[in-house]
Amino acid sequence: MTARIIDGKAIAAKVRSEVAAGVAEFKQKHGFVPGITVVIVGDDPASHVYVRSKERAAKEVGMDGSVLQLPAETTREQLLEHVRRLNADDSVHGILVQIPLPDHFDEDEIIHAIDPRKDVDGLHPENVGLLFSGHKRFASATPAGVQRMLVEENVQVNGAKVVIVGRSNLVGKPLIGLLLGRGNGANATVTVCHTGTKDLAAETRQADILISATGIPGSITGNMVKPGAVVIDVGTTRVPDSSKKSGFRLAGDVVFDEAKEVASAITPVPGGVGPMTIAMLLTNVLAAAKDHV
Ligand SMILES: NC(=O)c1ccc[n+]([C@@H]2O[C@H](COP(=O)([O-])OP(=O)(O)OC[C@H]3O[C@@H](n4cnc5c(N)ncnc54)[C@H](OP(=O)(O)O)[C@@H]3O)[C@@H](O)[C@H]2O)c1
């Protein structure tokens, strides 16, 4: 079997055009556009690339996208003050603090300081709690993107056995909340694996839908995939590659060439889950703005 390749770029483009239409309608109704501010502290090159693409994508759908760029030496008090100011700014409907922050910050403290109604990354405990109690406000953009992909690809999630590899607050845990929920693209039987899992391959081989978010290239090999499974590779790791102008390439967790011979459908890296993240972030910003008016 050779798997169908799931085109994340095409699905993300569809979501973005839906958001653009929603923004135009919002503007007509309210006379202003939804706004998102992305806060970045320090000079991590990968983070700067992500932040610029978020700003560009926001502008492309007609939103007011801005970046607050702060030096690495920014203090805890200064960053908290910026967050408080953005919380109080009526023109800002979504706030995203780019993670990772420099080591001298307690990331949880900063995330908890964001007004939960503007927390478009869905990481504030109030939003996590709402997700897990069946009253979702914002789900973290990458997991929401995974769910949307499954829906768009007509993958049967209802009743499926889903195995998630990775339990981070950003990816694995919100995915549990989304896929365990009720409704379209949910109602699955969910197993979550991590480094404490005794026999990872025995678990992954049970999966009708296998979602990997380890950040370890090659951690999911073809023989860990059940024949006919749908494989979603969230992993996005920069690995050195001297043949590339940038000096690196992006690698997923899954050994793609092996898994595509076993799976029925699979996401590539790049071009799979990655493009969905920004599209779903924009969806959250529009929802936040609608909630605000
Ligand atoms: N496409 C996107 O837009 C997007 C967005 C977010 C993240 N990502 C990518 O997704 C990947 C994961 O990100 P993250 O933030 O969730 O990473 P993370 O915080 O490092 O979490 C990785 C998780 O994988 C588990 N894990 C690692 N190696 C494992 C192994 N050999 N067997 C079983 N479990 C293992 C870890 O288990 P323990 O908990 O036991 O340590 C942990 O729960 C990264 O490559 C990241 O770049 C992509």
Coordinates of C-alpha atoms and ligand atoms in Angstrom, one line a residue:
M1 CA 0.0 0.0 0.0
T2 CA 1.2 3.5 -0.7
A3 CA -0.4 6.1 1.4
R4 CA -2.3 9.1 0.3
I5 CA -0.3 12.2 1.1
I6 CA -2.3 14.7 3.2
D7 CA -1.8 18.2 1.8
G8 CA -1.6 20.5 4.8
K9 CA -0.9 23.5 2.6
A10 CA -4.1 23.1 0.7
I11 CA -6.2 22.5 3.8
A12 CA -4.6 25.5 5.5
A13 CA -5.3 27.7 2.5
K14 CA -9.0 26.7 2.7
V15 CA -9.1 27.6 6.4
R16 CA -7.3 30.9 5.8
S17 CA -9.7 31.9 3.1
E18 CA -12.6 31.1 5.4
V19 CA -11.0 33.3 8.1
A20 CA -10.4 36.1 5.5
A21 CA -14.2 36.0 4.6
G22 CA -15.0 36.1 8.3
V23 CA -12.7 39.1 8.9
A24 CA -14.3 41.0 6.0
E25 CA -17.8 40.3 7.5
F26 CA -16.6 41.3 10.9
K27 CA -15.2 44.6 9.6
Q28 CA -18.3 45.4 7.8
K29 CA -20.4 44.8 10.9
H30 CA -18.2 46.5 13.5
G31 CA -16.0 49.0 11.6
F32 CA -12.7 47.6 12.8
V33 CA -10.6 44.5 12.2
P34 CA -9.5 41.8 14.7
G35 CA -6.0 42.4 16.0
I36 CA -3.3 40.0 17.2
T37 CA 0.0 40.9 18.9
V38 CA 2.8 38.4 18.9
V39 CA 5.4 39.0 21.6
I40 CA 8.9 37.7 21.1
V41 CA 11.7 38.0 23.6
G42 CA 15.3 37.5 22.5
D43 CA 16.9 36.4 19.2
D44 CA 16.1 32.7 18.7
P45 CA 16.3 32.6 14.8
A46 CA 13.6 29.9 14.4
S47 CA 11.2 31.8 16.7
H48 CA 11.8 35.0 14.6
V49 CA 10.8 33.1 11.4
Y50 CA 7.6 31.7 13.1
V51 CA 6.7 35.2 14.4
R52 CA 7.2 36.9 11.1
S53 CA 5.1 34.3 9.3
K54 CA 2.3 34.8 11.9
E55 CA 2.3 38.5 11.4
R56 CA 2.3 38.1 7.6
A57 CA -0.5 35.6 7.7
A58 CA -2.6 37.8 10.0
K59 CA -2.2 40.7 7.5
E60 CA -3.0 38.5 4.6
V61 CA -6.5 37.7 6.0
G62 CA -7.1 41.4 6.7
M63 CA -6.3 41.4 10.4
D64 CA -4.2 43.9 12.3
G65 CA -1.1 41.8 13.0
S66 CA 1.8 43.2 15.0
V67 CA 4.9 42.0 16.6
L68 CA 6.3 43.3 19.9
Q69 CA 10.0 42.5 19.8
L70 CA 11.8 42.7 23.1
P71 CA 15.4 42.3 23.9
A72 CA 16.7 39.1 25.6
E73 CA 17.5 41.2 28.7
T74 CA 13.9 42.1 29.3
T75 CA 13.0 41.5 32.9
R76 CA 10.1 39.5 34.3
E77 CA 8.4 42.7 35.5
Q78 CA 8.8 44.4 32.1
L79 CA 7.3 41.5 30.2
L80 CA 4.4 41.2 32.7
E81 CA 3.8 44.9 32.3
H82 CA 3.7 44.5 28.5
V83 CA 1.2 41.6 28.9
R84 CA -1.0 43.7 31.2
R85 CA -0.9 46.6 28.7
L86 CA -2.0 44.3 25.9
N87 CA -4.7 42.8 28.1
A88 CA -6.2 46.3 28.5
D89 CA -5.8 47.3 24.8
D90 CA -9.2 47.0 23.1
S91 CA -7.7 46.9 19.7
V92 CA -5.8 43.7 20.6
H93 CA -8.0 40.6 20.6
G94 CA -5.3 37.9 20.6
I95 CA -2.0 37.8 22.4
L96 CA 0.6 35.2 21.7
V97 CA 3.8 35.0 23.6
Q98 CA 6.3 33.1 21.5
I99 CA 7.8 30.1 23.3
P100 CA 10.5 29.3 24.3
L101 CA 11.2 32.3 26.4
P102 CA 14.8 33.0 27.5
D103 CA 15.7 30.9 30.6
H104 CA 15.2 33.6 33.2
F105 CA 11.5 33.5 32.7
D106 CA 8.9 31.2 34.2
E107 CA 6.9 30.5 31.1
D108 CA 3.8 29.4 33.0
E109 CA 3.8 32.7 35.0
I110 CA 3.8 34.7 31.8
I111 CA 1.1 32.6 30.1
H112 CA -1.1 32.8 33.2
A113 CA -0.8 36.6 33.1
I114 CA -2.5 36.7 29.6
D115 CA -6.2 37.5 29.7
P116 CA -7.7 34.1 29.0
R117 CA -10.1 35.7 26.5
K118 CA -7.1 36.8 24.5
D119 CA -5.1 33.6 24.9
V120 CA -5.4 32.5 21.3
D121 CA -2.7 29.8 21.9
G122 CA -5.1 28.1 24.3
L123 CA -2.4 27.6 27.0
H124 CA -4.0 29.5 29.9
P125 CA -5.3 27.1 32.5
E126 CA -8.8 28.5 32.2
N127 CA -8.8 27.6 28.5
V128 CA -7.3 24.2 29.2
G129 CA -9.9 23.6 31.8
L130 CA -12.7 24.7 29.4
L131 CA -11.4 22.3 26.8
F132 CA -11.3 19.3 29.1
S133 CA -14.7 20.1 30.6
G134 CA -16.4 20.1 27.2
H135 CA -16.7 23.8 26.9
K136 CA -13.9 24.6 24.5
R137 CA -13.0 28.3 24.0
F138 CA -9.7 28.2 22.3
A139 CA -7.7 25.0 21.6
S140 CA -4.0 25.3 21.0
A141 CA -3.5 25.9 17.3
T142 CA -1.4 22.9 16.4
P143 CA -3.7 20.3 17.9
A144 CA -6.7 22.1 16.5
G145 CA -5.0 22.0 13.1
V146 CA -4.5 18.2 13.5
Q147 CA -8.2 17.7 14.2
R148 CA -9.3 20.0 11.3
M149 CA -7.1 18.0 9.0
L150 CA -8.7 14.7 10.0
V151 CA -12.1 16.2 9.4
E152 CA -11.2 17.7 6.1
E153 CA -9.7 14.3 5.0
N154 CA -12.9 12.5 6.0
V155 CA -10.9 10.4 8.4
Q156 CA -13.3 8.5 10.7
V157 CA -12.3 9.7 14.2
N158 CA -15.5 8.7 15.9
G159 CA -14.8 5.3 17.5
A160 CA -11.3 5.1 16.2
K161 CA -8.3 4.1 18.3
V162 CA -6.0 7.1 18.4
V163 CA -2.5 6.9 19.8
I164 CA -0.7 10.1 20.5
V165 CA 3.0 10.0 21.1
G166 CA 4.0 13.0 23.3
R167 CA 2.3 14.6 26.2
S168 CA 3.4 18.3 26.1
N169 CA 1.0 21.1 27.1
L170 CA 1.4 22.5 23.6
V171 CA 0.5 19.4 21.5
G172 CA -0.1 16.1 23.2
K173 CA -2.4 17.2 26.1
P174 CA -4.7 19.5 24.1
L175 CA -5.0 16.7 21.5
I176 CA -6.4 14.4 24.2
G177 CA -9.0 17.0 25.1
L178 CA -10.0 17.5 21.4
L179 CA -10.2 13.9 20.3
L180 CA -11.8 12.6 23.5
G181 CA -14.5 15.2 23.2
R182 CA -17.8 14.7 21.5
G183 CA -18.9 15.7 18.0
N184 CA -17.3 15.9 14.6
G185 CA -13.6 14.9 14.5
A186 CA -13.8 13.5 18.0
N187 CA -15.3 10.7 20.1
A188 CA -12.1 8.6 19.8
T189 CA -10.6 6.1 22.1
V190 CA -7.3 7.8 23.0
T191 CA -4.0 6.4 24.3
V192 CA -1.1 8.7 25.1
C193 CA 2.5 7.6 25.1
H194 CA 5.6 9.2 26.4
T195 CA 9.1 8.3 27.5
G196 CA 7.7 6.2 30.4
T197 CA 5.7 4.0 28.0
K198 CA 7.0 0.5 28.3
D199 CA 6.5 -0.8 24.8
L200 CA 5.9 2.1 22.4
A201 CA 5.7 0.0 19.2
A202 CA 3.1 -2.3 20.8
E203 CA 1.0 0.8 21.5
T204 CA 1.5 2.5 18.1
R205 CA 0.7 -0.7 16.2
Q206 CA -2.8 -0.6 17.7
A207 CA -3.6 2.9 16.3
D208 CA -6.1 3.5 13.6
I209 CA -4.8 7.1 13.8
L210 CA -1.2 7.6 14.9
I211 CA -0.2 11.1 15.9
S212 CA 3.5 11.7 16.7
A213 CA 4.8 14.8 18.5
T214 CA 8.1 13.7 20.0
G215 CA 10.5 16.1 18.2
I216 CA 12.8 13.1 17.7
P217 CA 13.4 12.5 13.9
G218 CA 13.1 8.8 13.1
S219 CA 11.3 7.9 16.3
I220 CA 8.4 6.4 14.4
T221 CA 9.5 3.7 12.0
G222 CA 7.4 1.9 9.4
N223 CA 7.1 -1.3 11.6
M224 CA 5.4 0.8 14.3
V225 CA 2.5 1.6 12.1
K226 CA -0.6 -0.6 11.7
P227 CA -1.4 -1.4 8.1
G228 CA -4.0 1.1 6.8
A229 CA -3.5 3.6 9.7
V230 CA -3.6 7.4 9.2
V231 CA -0.3 8.9 10.3
I232 CA -0.1 12.5 11.4
D233 CA 3.5 13.7 12.0
V234 CA 3.6 16.9 14.2
G235 CA 7.4 16.7 14.6
T236 CA 9.3 19.6 13.1
T237 CA 13.0 19.4 13.9
R238 CA 15.8 21.4 12.3
V239 CA 18.5 19.0 11.2
P240 CA 21.8 20.2 9.7
D241 CA 21.9 19.8 5.9
S242 CA 24.8 21.4 4.1
S243 CA 23.0 20.9 0.7
K244 CA 20.5 23.6 1.8
K245 CA 21.1 27.3 1.6
S246 CA 19.8 27.7 5.2
G247 CA 22.2 24.9 6.4
F248 CA 19.3 22.9 7.7
R249 CA 16.1 21.0 6.7
L250 CA 13.0 20.2 8.6
A251 CA 12.5 16.6 9.7
G252 CA 9.4 15.0 11.1
D253 CA 9.3 12.2 13.7
V254 CA 8.2 9.6 11.2
V255 CA 10.4 7.7 8.8
F256 CA 8.2 8.8 6.0
D257 CA 9.5 6.5 3.2
E258 CA 8.8 3.5 5.4
A259 CA 5.5 4.6 6.9
K260 CA 4.0 5.6 3.6
E261 CA 4.2 2.0 2.5
V262 CA 2.1 0.9 5.4
A263 CA -0.3 3.7 6.2
S264 CA -3.4 4.6 4.2
A265 CA -2.8 8.4 4.6
I266 CA 0.2 10.4 6.0
T267 CA 1.3 14.0 6.5
P268 CA 4.6 15.1 5.0
V269 CA 7.1 17.3 6.8
P270 CA 7.2 20.1 5.7
G271 CA 3.8 20.8 4.2
G272 CA 1.7 18.7 6.6
V273 CA 0.7 19.9 10.1
G274 CA 3.0 23.0 10.0
P275 CA 0.8 25.2 7.7
M276 CA -2.3 24.3 9.8
T277 CA -0.9 25.9 12.9
I278 CA -1.0 29.5 11.7
A279 CA -4.4 28.9 10.0
M280 CA -5.9 27.7 13.2
L281 CA -4.3 30.5 15.2
L282 CA -6.1 33.0 12.9
T283 CA -9.3 31.1 13.4
N284 CA -8.8 31.6 17.2
V285 CA -8.1 35.4 16.8
L286 CA -11.3 35.9 14.8
A287 CA -13.3 33.9 17.5
A288 CA -11.7 36.1 20.2
A289 CA -12.6 39.3 18.4
K290 CA -16.2 38.1 17.9
D291 CA -16.3 37.2 21.6
H292 CA -15.1 40.7 22.5
V293 CA -17.8 42.7 20.7
Ligands
LIG1 N1 4.0 21.9 13.2 C1 3.9 22.8 14.2 O1 3.4 23.9 14.0 C2 4.4 22.4 15.5 C3 3.9 23.1 16.6 C4 4.3 22.7 17.9 C5 5.3 21.7 18.0 N2 5.8 21.1 16.8 C6 6.8 20.1 16.9 O2 6.3 19.0 17.5 C7 7.3 18.3 18.2 C8 6.9 18.2 19.6 O3 6.8 19.4 20.2 P1 6.5 19.6 21.8 O4 6.5 21.0 22.1 O5 5.2 18.8 22.1 O6 7.8 18.9 22.4 P2 8.2 18.5 23.8 O7 7.6 19.4 24.8 O8 9.6 18.2 23.8 O9 7.4 17.1 24.1 C9 7.8 15.9 23.4 C10 7.0 14.7 24.0 O10 7.4 13.6 23.3 C11 7.7 12.6 24.2 N3 8.8 11.7 23.7 C12 10.0 12.2 23.3 N4 10.7 11.1 22.8 C13 10.0 10.0 23.0 C14 10.1 8.7 22.7 N5 11.3 8.2 22.2 N6 9.1 7.8 23.0 C15 8.0 8.3 23.5 N7 7.7 9.6 23.8 C16 8.7 10.4 23.5 C17 8.1 13.3 25.5 O11 7.9 12.4 26.6 P3 8.1 12.9 28.2 O12 7.0 13.8 28.5 O13 8.1 11.6 28.9 O14 9.4 13.6 28.1 C18 7.2 14.5 25.5 O15 6.0 14.2 26.1 C19 8.6 19.1 18.0 O16 9.3 18.6 16.8 C20 8.0 20.5 17.6 O17 8.9 21.3 16.9 C21 5.3 21.5 15.6

